[in-house]
Structure formats: C-alpha cells, structure tokens
Amino acid sequence: LEVLKNPRVWLDASTQIFYSLGLGFGGMMAFSSYNPDRNDCERDAVTIACINSATSLFASIPIFSILGFKATTAFTGCLDGNILKLTNEFDLAEGNVTRDSYHVALASLNSTWPQRVHSLGMLTCNLQQNLNQAASGTGLVFIVFTEAILSMPGSQV
C-alpha cells in the first residue's frame, strides 16, 4: 500500500487512462461527429470512462495472477537448485532439506562449513525481488506472458 502514496504511480495511472480513452487522438471527435444534435455527451463520457475503468480492473486480475505465478515458479526453482547443491555437496539424504527447512539448514551448514557453502555459488532466492523484476510494455505481453503460460500445469495440452 506504500506504492499508492507515490505520486509517480498516480501520474502513470492518469497517463494510461488518457491513452486508453483516446483523448488527443481524435477518438472523441470521431464519436461526436456521428452523434445526433441532442445527444447527451456527458452521459456518454461517463459511460465510456466507467466501462474503461471496469475493463482495466478486470484485466488486472489475470495479469497480476500470471506475474505472481511466474515469480513463485522462479523462486521455487531457485530454492530447488540451491537445495540440490547442498544435498550433493554435503551428502545429505534426499528430502532432508525441504523448501520449508532450507533457511535453517543453510544457516546451520554455513556456520559449520562457511568455505564449502560459499564455494557452491548458490543463488539468492527472494520472492519479492522476483515480483519486482516484472517486465513492462511489449516485453510483458510477448516474453513474460508466454514464458509464464508455458510453465503452467496443462499448458502443453
């Protein structure tokens, strides 16, 4: 919710609304040239704005769900890779280190054998960082969405 206090967010949101309403691009002029003389333009403008806002809110649900899925998949993949490195290096039984016990096991091994743990070159797994690395613009549509949808269960069907 701290993001909502940032004026840049509100500026970006208003810019998006102006682009999607088509102001300055002749869309409103084209609509008005075909209206009857006694048309209620104020009602039409409010209707268009409400439909546009509802469409934007509705579209945000799958967009943020897909971005969250992609970040979670990257995070669990990172954890699984680090767990595999720890299991192989320290000859641990498979299943001893789980995603839930990873941080405790890493802290324990790092306090006992810091050089060995450091030499593994393990990645820093951070879900919040994965969420913040989302692309925008055309990269979001063509790269991130395609990658996320292909990694979803049942996507090969």
GROMACS .gro file of N, CA and C in nm:
model
  471
    1LEU      N    1   0.081  -0.120   0.000
    1LEU     CA    2   0.000   0.000   0.000
    1LEU      C    3   0.085   0.126   0.000
    2GLU      N    4   0.213   0.113   0.030
    2GLU     CA    5   0.302   0.229   0.027
    2GLU      C    6   0.314   0.285  -0.113
    3VAL      N    7   0.298   0.200  -0.213
    3VAL     CA    8   0.311   0.243  -0.352
    3VAL      C    9   0.203   0.346  -0.386
    4LEU      N   10   0.086   0.333  -0.324
    4LEU     CA   11  -0.023   0.426  -0.353
    4LEU      C   12   0.006   0.568  -0.306
    5LYS      N   13   0.103   0.586  -0.219
    5LYS     CA   14   0.142   0.719  -0.173
    5LYS      C   15   0.242   0.786  -0.268
    6ASN      N   16   0.290   0.712  -0.365
    6ASN     CA   17   0.388   0.763  -0.460
    6ASN      C   18   0.316   0.841  -0.570
    7PRO      N   19   0.346   0.970  -0.588
    7PRO     CA   20   0.278   1.047  -0.693
    7PRO      C   21   0.309   0.998  -0.834
    8ARG      N   22   0.422   0.935  -0.852
    8ARG     CA   23   0.457   0.883  -0.985
    8ARG      C   24   0.359   0.774  -1.029
    9VAL      N   25   0.311   0.694  -0.934
    9VAL     CA   26   0.214   0.589  -0.966
    9VAL      C   27   0.085   0.652  -1.018
   10TRP      N   28   0.041   0.759  -0.953
   10TRP     CA   29  -0.082   0.826  -0.995
   10TRP      C   30  -0.064   0.895  -1.130
   11LEU      N   31   0.053   0.948  -1.155
   11LEU     CA   32   0.081   1.009  -1.285
   11LEU      C   33   0.078   0.904  -1.396
   12ASP      N   34   0.139   0.789  -1.369
   12ASP     CA   35   0.137   0.680  -1.468
   12ASP      C   36  -0.006   0.629  -1.491
   13ALA      N   37  -0.084   0.621  -1.384
   13ALA     CA   38  -0.223   0.575  -1.398
   13ALA      C   39  -0.306   0.674  -1.480
   14SER      N   40  -0.288   0.802  -1.455
   14SER     CA   41  -0.365   0.901  -1.533
   14SER      C   42  -0.320   0.902  -1.679
   15THR      N   43  -0.192   0.883  -1.704
   15THR     CA   44  -0.144   0.874  -1.842
   15THR      C   45  -0.207   0.754  -1.912
   16GLN      N   46  -0.215   0.642  -1.843
   16GLN     CA   47  -0.277   0.522  -1.901
   16GLN      C   48  -0.424   0.547  -1.934
   17ILE      N   49  -0.495   0.615  -1.845
   17ILE     CA   50  -0.637   0.644  -1.870
   17ILE      C   51  -0.652   0.733  -1.992
   18PHE      N   52  -0.569   0.837  -2.004
   18PHE     CA   53  -0.579   0.924  -2.121
   18PHE      C   54  -0.552   0.848  -2.250
   19TYR      N   55  -0.453   0.760  -2.248
   19TYR     CA   56  -0.424   0.681  -2.368
   19TYR      C   57  -0.539   0.586  -2.400
   20SER      N   58  -0.592   0.520  -2.300
   20SER     CA   59  -0.697   0.422  -2.327
   20SER      C   60  -0.829   0.487  -2.366
   21LEU      N   61  -0.854   0.609  -2.318
   21LEU     CA   62  -0.976   0.679  -2.360
   21LEU      C   63  -0.960   0.740  -2.499
   22GLY      N   64  -0.838   0.754  -2.546
   22GLY     CA   65  -0.815   0.806  -2.679
   22GLY      C   66  -0.818   0.957  -2.687
   23LEU      N   67  -0.805   1.027  -2.575
   23LEU     CA   68  -0.805   1.172  -2.576
   23LEU      C   69  -0.683   1.223  -2.650
   24GLY      N   70  -0.704   1.322  -2.735
   24GLY     CA   71  -0.595   1.380  -2.811
   24GLY      C   72  -0.564   1.303  -2.938
   25PHE      N   73  -0.630   1.192  -2.960
   25PHE     CA   74  -0.605   1.112  -3.080
   25PHE      C   75  -0.724   1.114  -3.175
   26GLY      N   76  -0.822   1.198  -3.147
   26GLY     CA   77  -0.935   1.211  -3.237
   26GLY      C   78  -1.047   1.113  -3.215
   27GLY      N   79  -1.034   1.023  -3.120
   27GLY     CA   80  -1.140   0.925  -3.095
   27GLY      C   81  -1.269   0.989  -3.051
   28MET      N   82  -1.260   1.085  -2.960
   28MET     CA   83  -1.380   1.153  -2.913
   28MET      C   84  -1.440   1.239  -3.024
   29MET      N   85  -1.356   1.300  -3.106
   29MET     CA   86  -1.407   1.381  -3.217
   29MET      C   87  -1.479   1.293  -3.319
   30ALA      N   88  -1.425   1.177  -3.344
   30ALA     CA   89  -1.489   1.085  -3.439
   30ALA      C   90  -1.624   1.039  -3.385
   31PHE      N   91  -1.631   1.009  -3.256
   31PHE     CA   92  -1.759   0.970  -3.197
   31PHE      C   93  -1.859   1.084  -3.207
   32SER      N   94  -1.816   1.205  -3.175
   32SER     CA   95  -1.909   1.318  -3.170
   32SER      C   96  -1.959   1.359  -3.308
   33SER      N   97  -1.885   1.334  -3.412
   33SER     CA   98  -1.929   1.375  -3.545
   33SER      C   99  -2.048   1.293  -3.595
   34TYR      N  100  -2.071   1.178  -3.537
   34TYR     CA  101  -2.184   1.094  -3.578
   34TYR      C  102  -2.300   1.099  -3.481
   35ASN      N  103  -2.291   1.179  -3.376
   35ASN     CA  104  -2.397   1.188  -3.277
   35ASN      C  105  -2.510   1.278  -3.326
   36PRO      N  106  -2.631   1.249  -3.283
   36PRO     CA  107  -2.740   1.343  -3.313
   36PRO      C  108  -2.720   1.474  -3.237
   37ASP      N  109  -2.789   1.579  -3.280
   37ASP     CA  110  -2.772   1.711  -3.220
   37ASP      C  111  -2.806   1.714  -3.072
   38ARG      N  112  -2.902   1.641  -3.029
   38ARG     CA  113  -2.947   1.645  -2.890
   38ARG      C  114  -2.893   1.526  -2.808
   39ASN      N  115  -2.777   1.479  -2.842
   39ASN     CA  116  -2.717   1.366  -2.770
   39ASN      C  117  -2.663   1.412  -2.635
   40ASP      N  118  -2.674   1.326  -2.534
   40ASP     CA  119  -2.623   1.356  -2.400
   40ASP      C  120  -2.476   1.314  -2.394
   41CYS      N  121  -2.387   1.406  -2.430
   41CYS     CA  122  -2.243   1.375  -2.437
   41CYS      C  123  -2.184   1.351  -2.299
   42GLU      N  124  -2.237   1.418  -2.198
   42GLU     CA  125  -2.186   1.397  -2.062
   42GLU      C  126  -2.212   1.253  -2.018
   43ARG      N  127  -2.332   1.203  -2.045
   43ARG     CA  128  -2.365   1.064  -2.011
   43ARG      C  129  -2.274   0.968  -2.088
   44ASP      N  130  -2.251   0.996  -2.215
   44ASP     CA  131  -2.163   0.911  -2.296
   44ASP      C  132  -2.020   0.909  -2.241
   45ALA      N  133  -1.970   1.027  -2.201
   45ALA     CA  134  -1.834   1.035  -2.147
   45ALA      C  135  -1.822   0.957  -2.017
   46VAL      N  136  -1.922   0.970  -1.930
   46VAL     CA  137  -1.920   0.896  -1.803
   46VAL      C  138  -1.930   0.747  -1.829
   47THR      N  139  -2.015   0.708  -1.924
   47THR     CA  140  -2.029   0.566  -1.957
   47THR      C  141  -1.899   0.509  -2.011
   48ILE      N  142  -1.835   0.581  -2.101
   48ILE     CA  143  -1.708   0.534  -2.157
   48ILE      C  144  -1.601   0.524  -2.048
   49ALA      N  145  -1.596   0.623  -1.959
   49ALA     CA  146  -1.497   0.620  -1.851
   49ALA      C  147  -1.522   0.503  -1.756
   50CYS      N  148  -1.648   0.476  -1.724
   50CYS     CA  149  -1.680   0.365  -1.634
   50CYS      C  150  -1.648   0.230  -1.698
   51ILE      N  151  -1.683   0.215  -1.825
   51ILE     CA  152  -1.652   0.089  -1.895
   51ILE      C  153  -1.501   0.070  -1.906
   52ASN      N  154  -1.429   0.178  -1.934
   52ASN     CA  155  -1.284   0.170  -1.944
   52ASN      C  156  -1.222   0.130  -1.810
   53SER      N  157  -1.270   0.191  -1.701
   53SER     CA  158  -1.217   0.157  -1.568
   53SER      C  159  -1.248   0.013  -1.532
   54ALA      N  160  -1.370  -0.031  -1.560
   54ALA     CA  161  -1.407  -0.170  -1.530
   54ALA      C  162  -1.322  -0.268  -1.611
   55THR      N  163  -1.298  -0.235  -1.737
   55THR     CA  164  -1.214  -0.321  -1.821
   55THR      C  165  -1.072  -0.329  -1.767
   56SER      N  166  -1.018  -0.215  -1.723
   56SER     CA  167  -0.882  -0.213  -1.668
   56SER      C  168  -0.874  -0.295  -1.540
   57LEU      N  169  -0.974  -0.282  -1.453
   57LEU     CA  170  -0.974  -0.360  -1.329
   57LEU      C  171  -0.989  -0.509  -1.358
   58PHE      N  172  -1.076  -0.542  -1.451
   58PHE     CA  173  -1.096  -0.682  -1.487
   58PHE      C  174  -0.969  -0.741  -1.549
   59ALA      N  175  -0.901  -0.665  -1.632
   59ALA     CA  176  -0.778  -0.714  -1.698
   59ALA      C  177  -0.664  -0.729  -1.599
   60SER      N  178  -0.667  -0.655  -1.489
   60SER     CA  179  -0.557  -0.664  -1.393
   60SER      C  180  -0.555  -0.797  -1.319
   61ILE      N  181  -0.669  -0.861  -1.306
   61ILE     CA  182  -0.676  -0.988  -1.232
   61ILE      C  183  -0.590  -1.096  -1.298
   62PRO      N  184  -0.608  -1.128  -1.427
   62PRO     CA  185  -0.520  -1.230  -1.485
   62PRO      C  186  -0.375  -1.183  -1.501
   63ILE      N  187  -0.354  -1.054  -1.523
   63ILE     CA  188  -0.217  -1.005  -1.541
   63ILE      C  189  -0.137  -1.026  -1.413
   64PHE      N  190  -0.190  -0.981  -1.300
   64PHE     CA  191  -0.115  -0.995  -1.175
   64PHE      C  192  -0.110  -1.140  -1.129
   65SER      N  193  -0.210  -1.220  -1.162
   65SER     CA  194  -0.204  -1.363  -1.129
   65SER      C  195  -0.091  -1.431  -1.205
   66ILE      N  196  -0.078  -1.400  -1.332
   66ILE     CA  197   0.028  -1.462  -1.413
   66ILE      C  198   0.165  -1.414  -1.367
   67LEU      N  199   0.179  -1.285  -1.336
   67LEU     CA  200   0.308  -1.235  -1.287
   67LEU      C  201   0.344  -1.298  -1.152
   68GLY      N  202   0.245  -1.317  -1.066
   68GLY     CA  203   0.269  -1.384  -0.937
   68GLY      C  204   0.307  -1.529  -0.955
   69PHE      N  205   0.241  -1.597  -1.049
   69PHE     CA  206   0.275  -1.736  -1.078
   69PHE      C  207   0.418  -1.747  -1.129
   70LYS      N  208   0.456  -1.657  -1.219
   70LYS     CA  209   0.591  -1.659  -1.274
   70LYS      C  210   0.695  -1.635  -1.165
   71ALA      N  211   0.670  -1.539  -1.077
   71ALA     CA  212   0.765  -1.510  -0.969
   71ALA      C  213   0.775  -1.627  -0.872
   72THR      N  214   0.663  -1.689  -0.840
   72THR     CA  215   0.664  -1.804  -0.749
   72THR      C  216   0.736  -1.922  -0.811
   73THR      N  217   0.716  -1.945  -0.939
   73THR     CA  218   0.785  -2.054  -1.009
   73THR      C  219   0.936  -2.031  -1.010
   74ALA      N  220   0.977  -1.906  -1.037
   74ALA     CA  221   1.121  -1.875  -1.036
   74ALA      C  222   1.179  -1.891  -0.896
   75PHE      N  223   1.104  -1.852  -0.794
   75PHE     CA  224   1.150  -1.862  -0.656
   75PHE      C  225   1.167  -2.008  -0.614
   76THR      N  226   1.067  -2.091  -0.643
   76THR     CA  227   1.078  -2.232  -0.604
   76THR      C  228   1.187  -2.303  -0.685
   77GLY      N  229   1.205  -2.264  -0.811
   77GLY     CA  230   1.314  -2.321  -0.891
   77GLY      C  231   1.450  -2.286  -0.833
   78CYS      N  232   1.464  -2.163  -0.787
   78CYS     CA  233   1.589  -2.119  -0.724
   78CYS      C  234   1.615  -2.198  -0.595
   79LEU      N  235   1.510  -2.212  -0.513
   79LEU     CA  236   1.526  -2.290  -0.389
   79LEU      C  237   1.563  -2.435  -0.420
   80ASP      N  238   1.496  -2.495  -0.516
   80ASP     CA  239   1.524  -2.635  -0.551
   80ASP      C  240   1.668  -2.652  -0.601
   81GLY      N  241   1.717  -2.556  -0.679
   81GLY     CA  242   1.856  -2.561  -0.726
   81GLY      C  243   1.955  -2.552  -0.612
   82ASN      N  244   1.929  -2.462  -0.518
   82ASN     CA  245   2.018  -2.449  -0.402
   82ASN      C  246   2.012  -2.572  -0.312
   83ILE      N  247   1.893  -2.628  -0.295
   83ILE     CA  248   1.879  -2.750  -0.214
   83ILE      C  249   1.956  -2.864  -0.278
   84LEU      N  250   1.951  -2.875  -0.410
   84LEU     CA  251   2.025  -2.979  -0.481
   84LEU      C  252   2.175  -2.962  -0.461
   85LYS      N  253   2.224  -2.839  -0.467
   85LYS     CA  254   2.367  -2.813  -0.444
   85LYS      C  255   2.408  -2.853  -0.303
   86LEU      N  256   2.326  -2.817  -0.204
   86LEU     CA  257   2.357  -2.854  -0.065
   86LEU      C  258   2.354  -3.006  -0.047
   87THR      N  259   2.254  -3.070  -0.104
   87THR     CA  260   2.240  -3.215  -0.090
   87THR      C  261   2.358  -3.288  -0.151
   88ASN      N  262   2.402  -3.244  -0.268
   88ASN     CA  263   2.515  -3.309  -0.335
   88ASN      C  264   2.648  -3.281  -0.265
   89GLU      N  265   2.669  -3.158  -0.221
   89GLU     CA  266   2.797  -3.121  -0.160
   89GLU      C  267   2.817  -3.186  -0.024
   90PHE      N  268   2.711  -3.194   0.055
   90PHE     CA  269   2.725  -3.242   0.192
   90PHE      C  270   2.673  -3.384   0.210
   91ASP      N  271   2.646  -3.454   0.101
   91ASP     CA  272   2.597  -3.593   0.104
   91ASP      C  273   2.479  -3.610   0.199
   92LEU      N  274   2.384  -3.522   0.187
   92LEU     CA  275   2.263  -3.531   0.270
   92LEU      C  276   2.164  -3.625   0.202
   93ALA      N  277   2.083  -3.689   0.284
   93ALA     CA  278   1.979  -3.776   0.228
   93ALA      C  279   1.875  -3.689   0.158
   94GLU      N  280   1.828  -3.739   0.044
   94GLU     CA  281   1.729  -3.662  -0.031
   94GLU      C  282   1.602  -3.647   0.052
   95GLY      N  283   1.553  -3.527   0.061
   95GLY     CA  284   1.434  -3.499   0.142
   95GLY      C  285   1.467  -3.444   0.279
   96ASN      N  286   1.596  -3.447   0.319
   96ASN     CA  287   1.633  -3.389   0.449
   96ASN      C  288   1.614  -3.238   0.449
   97VAL      N  289   1.650  -3.175   0.338
   97VAL     CA  290   1.635  -3.030   0.326
   97VAL      C  291   1.516  -3.005   0.233
   98THR      N  292   1.412  -2.946   0.288
   98THR     CA  293   1.294  -2.912   0.209
   98THR      C  294   1.290  -2.761   0.189
   99ARG      N  295   1.193  -2.717   0.111
   99ARG     CA  296   1.179  -2.572   0.090
   99ARG      C  297   1.150  -2.500   0.221
  100ASP      N  298   1.075  -2.566   0.309
  100ASP     CA  299   1.041  -2.504   0.437
  100ASP      C  300   1.160  -2.499   0.532
  101SER      N  301   1.246  -2.600   0.527
  101SER     CA  302   1.360  -2.605   0.620
  101SER      C  303   1.490  -2.555   0.556
  102TYR      N  304   1.482  -2.500   0.435
  102TYR     CA  305   1.602  -2.459   0.362
  102TYR      C  306   1.684  -2.355   0.438
  103HIS      N  307   1.619  -2.250   0.486
  103HIS     CA  308   1.693  -2.141   0.551
  103HIS      C  309   1.760  -2.187   0.681
  104VAL      N  310   1.693  -2.274   0.755
  104VAL     CA  311   1.753  -2.327   0.879
  104VAL      C  312   1.872  -2.416   0.845
  105ALA      N  313   1.856  -2.503   0.745
  105ALA     CA  314   1.966  -2.592   0.705
  105ALA      C  315   2.083  -2.512   0.651
  106LEU      N  316   2.055  -2.409   0.571
  106LEU     CA  317   2.162  -2.326   0.516
  106LEU      C  318   2.238  -2.254   0.626
  107ALA      N  319   2.166  -2.199   0.723
  107ALA     CA  320   2.232  -2.130   0.834
  107ALA      C  321   2.317  -2.227   0.916
  108SER      N  322   2.267  -2.347   0.937
  108SER     CA  323   2.343  -2.447   1.013
  108SER      C  324   2.469  -2.490   0.938
  109LEU      N  325   2.456  -2.520   0.810
  109LEU     CA  326   2.573  -2.560   0.732
  109LEU      C  327   2.671  -2.445   0.713
  110ASN      N  328   2.619  -2.324   0.700
  110ASN     CA  329   2.705  -2.208   0.682
  110ASN      C  330   2.783  -2.176   0.809
  111SER      N  331   2.726  -2.204   0.925
  111SER     CA  332   2.800  -2.180   1.049
  111SER      C  333   2.906  -2.288   1.073
  112THR      N  334   2.883  -2.409   1.019
  112THR     CA  335   2.978  -2.519   1.037
  112THR      C  336   3.087  -2.518   0.930
  113TRP      N  337   3.049  -2.505   0.804
  113TRP     CA  338   3.144  -2.507   0.692
  113TRP      C  339   3.122  -2.386   0.601
  114PRO      N  340   3.160  -2.269   0.644
  114PRO     CA  341   3.132  -2.149   0.562
  114PRO      C  342   3.204  -2.149   0.428
  115GLN      N  343   3.328  -2.202   0.423
  115GLN     CA  344   3.401  -2.202   0.296
  115GLN      C  345   3.335  -2.294   0.194
  116ARG      N  346   3.291  -2.410   0.238
  116ARG     CA  347   3.226  -2.504   0.147
  116ARG      C  348   3.094  -2.449   0.094
  117VAL      N  349   3.019  -2.386   0.182
  117VAL     CA  350   2.890  -2.328   0.139
  117VAL      C  351   2.915  -2.214   0.042
  118HIS      N  352   3.014  -2.131   0.070
  118HIS     CA  353   3.044  -2.017  -0.017
  118HIS      C  354   3.094  -2.063  -0.154
  119SER      N  355   3.167  -2.174  -0.157
  119SER     CA  356   3.222  -2.222  -0.284
  119SER      C  357   3.114  -2.281  -0.376
  120LEU      N  358   2.996  -2.306  -0.323
  120LEU     CA  359   2.888  -2.363  -0.405
  120LEU      C  360   2.831  -2.262  -0.504
  121GLY      N  361   2.848  -2.134  -0.478
  121GLY     CA  362   2.794  -2.032  -0.568
  121GLY      C  363   2.642  -2.035  -0.575
  122MET      N  364   2.580  -2.047  -0.459
  122MET     CA  365   2.435  -2.055  -0.456
  122MET      C  366   2.372  -1.919  -0.484
  123LEU      N  367   2.255  -1.923  -0.547
  123LEU     CA  368   2.182  -1.802  -0.581
  123LEU      C  369   2.105  -1.750  -0.460
  124THR      N  370   2.082  -1.621  -0.457
  124THR     CA  371   1.998  -1.562  -0.354
  124THR      C  372   1.853  -1.571  -0.400
  125CYS      N  373   1.773  -1.645  -0.328
  125CYS     CA  374   1.633  -1.665  -0.366
  125CYS      C  375   1.546  -1.568  -0.287
  126ASN      N  376   1.478  -1.479  -0.358
  126ASN     CA  377   1.396  -1.378  -0.294
  126ASN      C  378   1.269  -1.360  -0.376
  127LEU      N  379   1.156  -1.396  -0.319
  127LEU     CA  380   1.028  -1.387  -0.390
  127LEU      C  381   0.994  -1.242  -0.422
  128GLN      N  382   1.016  -1.152  -0.328
  128GLN     CA  383   0.984  -1.010  -0.352
  128GLN      C  384   1.067  -0.954  -0.467
  129GLN      N  385   1.193  -0.994  -0.474
  129GLN     CA  386   1.279  -0.948  -0.584
  129GLN      C  387   1.228  -1.001  -0.718
  130ASN      N  388   1.182  -1.126  -0.720
  130ASN     CA  389   1.126  -1.182  -0.843
  130ASN      C  390   0.999  -1.108  -0.884
  131LEU      N  391   0.918  -1.068  -0.788
  131LEU     CA  392   0.797  -0.993  -0.820
  131LEU      C  393   0.831  -0.855  -0.875
  132ASN      N  394   0.937  -0.794  -0.824
  132ASN     CA  395   0.975  -0.660  -0.867
  132ASN      C  396   1.044  -0.659  -1.003
  133GLN      N  397   1.089  -0.773  -1.052
  133GLN     CA  398   1.160  -0.779  -1.179
  133GLN      C  399   1.068  -0.799  -1.299
  134ALA      N  400   0.940  -0.771  -1.283
  134ALA     CA  401   0.846  -0.790  -1.393
  134ALA      C  402   0.874  -0.692  -1.505
  135ALA      N  403   0.861  -0.740  -1.626
  135ALA     CA  404   0.881  -0.654  -1.742
  135ALA      C  405   0.756  -0.570  -1.764
  136SER      N  406   0.767  -0.471  -1.850
  136SER     CA  407   0.651  -0.389  -1.883
  136SER      C  408   0.650  -0.366  -2.033
  137GLY      N  409   0.539  -0.314  -2.081
  137GLY     CA  410   0.526  -0.284  -2.223
  137GLY      C  411   0.515  -0.410  -2.307
  138THR      N  412   0.578  -0.407  -2.424
  138THR     CA  413   0.569  -0.521  -2.514
  138THR      C  414   0.642  -0.643  -2.459
  139GLY      N  415   0.745  -0.621  -2.376
  139GLY     CA  416   0.814  -0.733  -2.314
  139GLY      C  417   0.722  -0.813  -2.224
  140LEU      N  418   0.628  -0.743  -2.159
  140LEU     CA  419   0.532  -0.811  -2.073
  140LEU      C  420   0.443  -0.904  -2.154
  141VAL      N  421   0.393  -0.856  -2.263
  141VAL     CA  422   0.298  -0.934  -2.343
  141VAL      C  423   0.366  -1.049  -2.415
  142PHE      N  424   0.474  -1.021  -2.483
  142PHE     CA  425   0.531  -1.121  -2.573
  142PHE      C  426   0.631  -1.215  -2.505
  143ILE      N  427   0.697  -1.171  -2.402
  143ILE     CA  428   0.800  -1.255  -2.340
  143ILE      C  429   0.752  -1.314  -2.209
  144VAL      N  430   0.714  -1.229  -2.114
  144VAL     CA  431   0.680  -1.276  -1.980
  144VAL      C  432   0.555  -1.362  -1.982
  145PHE      N  433   0.449  -1.317  -2.050
  145PHE     CA  434   0.326  -1.395  -2.053
  145PHE      C  435   0.347  -1.530  -2.120
  146THR      N  436   0.418  -1.531  -2.231
  146THR     CA  437   0.443  -1.657  -2.300
  146THR      C  438   0.521  -1.752  -2.211
  147GLU      N  439   0.625  -1.701  -2.146
  147GLU     CA  440   0.706  -1.784  -2.056
  147GLU      C  441   0.625  -1.836  -1.939
  148ALA      N  442   0.542  -1.751  -1.881
  148ALA     CA  443   0.462  -1.791  -1.765
  148ALA      C  444   0.356  -1.893  -1.804
  149ILE      N  445   0.288  -1.870  -1.913
  149ILE     CA  446   0.182  -1.961  -1.954
  149ILE      C  447   0.238  -2.097  -1.995
  150LEU      N  448   0.356  -2.099  -2.057
  150LEU     CA  449   0.417  -2.227  -2.094
  150LEU      C  450   0.461  -2.308  -1.973
  151SER      N  451   0.488  -2.241  -1.861
  151SER     CA  452   0.530  -2.315  -1.741
  151SER      C  453   0.413  -2.354  -1.652
  152MET      N  454   0.291  -2.318  -1.689
  152MET     CA  455   0.174  -2.355  -1.610
  152MET      C  456   0.139  -2.502  -1.633
  153PRO      N  457   0.081  -2.565  -1.532
  153PRO     CA  458   0.039  -2.704  -1.549
  153PRO      C  459  -0.069  -2.713  -1.657
  154GLY      N  460  -0.057  -2.810  -1.744
  154GLY     CA  461  -0.155  -2.831  -1.850
  154GLY      C  462  -0.137  -2.742  -1.971
  155SER      N  463  -0.028  -2.668  -1.979
  155SER     CA  464  -0.010  -2.577  -2.091
  155SER      C  465   0.026  -2.651  -2.220
  156GLN      N  466   0.072  -2.772  -2.210
  156GLN     CA  467   0.112  -2.848  -2.329
  156GLN      C  468  -0.006  -2.917  -2.396
  157VAL      N  469  -0.123  -2.907  -2.334
  157VAL     CA  470  -0.242  -2.975  -2.386
  157VAL      C  471  -0.293  -2.905  -2.508
   0.00000   0.00000   0.00000
